[in-house]
């Protein structure tokens, strides 16, 4: 009984074990983990949306496995090659294999039946001409296709396969000509070649062959069992089903552009876009800058100008006048202060708007008559300040008609009764005003004259003082006529002989100009030289005189009479931008004279004004062989220091200033000391303005033998000078 119970329980246990084992075995075997690569779209790849492993290989395997009763999970293999993956127990199966290969650790593998024929294609660069035969080919493949590579080696023993980590490296090797072609399956190529950067790669259809596409595992009993079951599933797959799967994946546009693709594909467009963007950015920045500058300019304009009329504001006028006087010291200017006497009445009777209109009209009218070197400013209400060129009589009258008259008649011209009464005061600027422009002071002078008009007359204008008016007229006469006077011979060069009392004869002369003015008669230099100096025209006159002197000297040289002539050099002739020594050198060269025939007189005061430029000019003139004389010594601020510093050849002592008034005895003492001093300094001396025999005797007794003055001769026209007896009267 006990044996029967033991037997029964053994049988039950066995039956249970028998029933339980297949169930256990079946449960494990129904789920397969398949290791696959994921770098070969569309065969195996990761769906970007679902993050699942998908592809032709996945669908085929799944379809076959399902038919065999397996549920399949795909896992991305992390090993470098399929050979390595074979050794990893985490995968039940690994794929894809073309044929069975050994694992990395050397164990044999077993593979399933073929899931599909994979067409393998070679890809080369577009420009490659001839391809060697497959047996001699150097081929590049992905390292993860180690299995396939082995199969290929078996198929084509002479082939040389190099393995690369990525497709990028494969292509680089191809381009570097390290391999003749790249090998991969056609499905993968159909995907990879969509990359724009690979558009130069071409498929070599002639070299196509196919490989099997199988799954495999280590050659173990368990492995073989699974493969056997799988093979059943593979056999059950119809061709149509396989083709449908292939088509499903190859007909989709799976390739997704990354940034580099866009750059490659649309590089030019992107570049143009970037350039356009940059250009827009630059334009925007520039426009903002221009806008800001305009705003600043507007602000500055508003600060310097009167908004109503557009004339300068008082401040603007002041600073502009200073600028103009500094920039144009040669232009003679008039500054006027003008005001409408009955402006209040106009405003009251015709309205403020009419008053404003009148002011605007006035400024507009004045501005239209003005040059860039002139200015108009609104001082206040109906008071204007105007700076204009002193054109003299004509210009002032012209202003009167063109500007003032039309303002006067502004309302009457428009059918109203009100006549505008204008009062103006005019101040003619003096050289002082250019040196240190004090615009307020000038305005005050003009205002004084304007006030006088306003208080004594209904309208009109006056100069600050009557002399100024006369001077204004003279300026116009002189300045306007100079060029014509030079041309027509109205300006002449006269000579005043210089006596050498030691020799008892004349041995030189000073050239002095005379103007035979058609209206004003004979003009003395004092009447027009300062005006020409102010108007910046003195150089025109002087260079005419110098040239005339050179002509005369050449003629005298030709006649065997070698003479020496002193010419006057105005302090206004000497300017940093004018090469006076060069001018004289060219002149004497042109007339074949020796430079020492010209003695150049520079007035003493000139040295005090701008010593540096004068001293350097003097030195250069002397270096060039000319004699330089200090004219009018004693007339200005003679300083002993100047005698020491200024390197002249001859001092021209002006008796006039020392004998004119005051104590004659003191004058004589001073003269005798000057003579002694100049001689001890090694300079020559000539006395000018010698009018009497006593003066001449006194000078001679003191050792000064060179003299010039009415006592010996007045300045003479050239013909008279030429006929002069060389002998002088003895003092
Ligand atoms: P300056 O160079 O000192 O010339 C001497 C002036 O004294 C001359 O006057 C001459 O006529 C005058 N004079 C000569 N002897 C006597 C005399 O015994 N008594 C008196 N009271 N005067 C006498 P002028 O010709 O009227 O010239 C005046 C100034 O004009 C000259 O003084 C000179 O500085 C200037 N000047 C004359 N011609 C020219 C010229 O062509 N160019 C320049 N830049 N200045 C000139
Ligand atoms: Mg002189
Ligand atoms: Mg003199």
Coordinates of C-alpha atoms and ligand atoms in Angstrom, one line a residue, residues 510 568 601 603 631-633 652 654 657 688 708, ligand 3:
X510 CA 64.1 155.1 -52.1
X568 CA 59.2 149.4 -48.9
X601 CA 62.8 148.5 -45.8
X603 CA 59.1 149.5 -40.6
X631 CA 62.6 151.9 -41.5
X632 CA 61.3 154.7 -39.4
X633 CA 63.6 153.9 -36.4
X652 CA 66.9 154.2 -41.0
X654 CA 63.5 159.1 -38.8
X657 CA 60.0 162.0 -34.9
X688 CA 65.8 160.3 -43.3
X708 CA 67.8 161.3 -47.2
Ligands
LIG3 MG1 60.7 155.9 -43.3

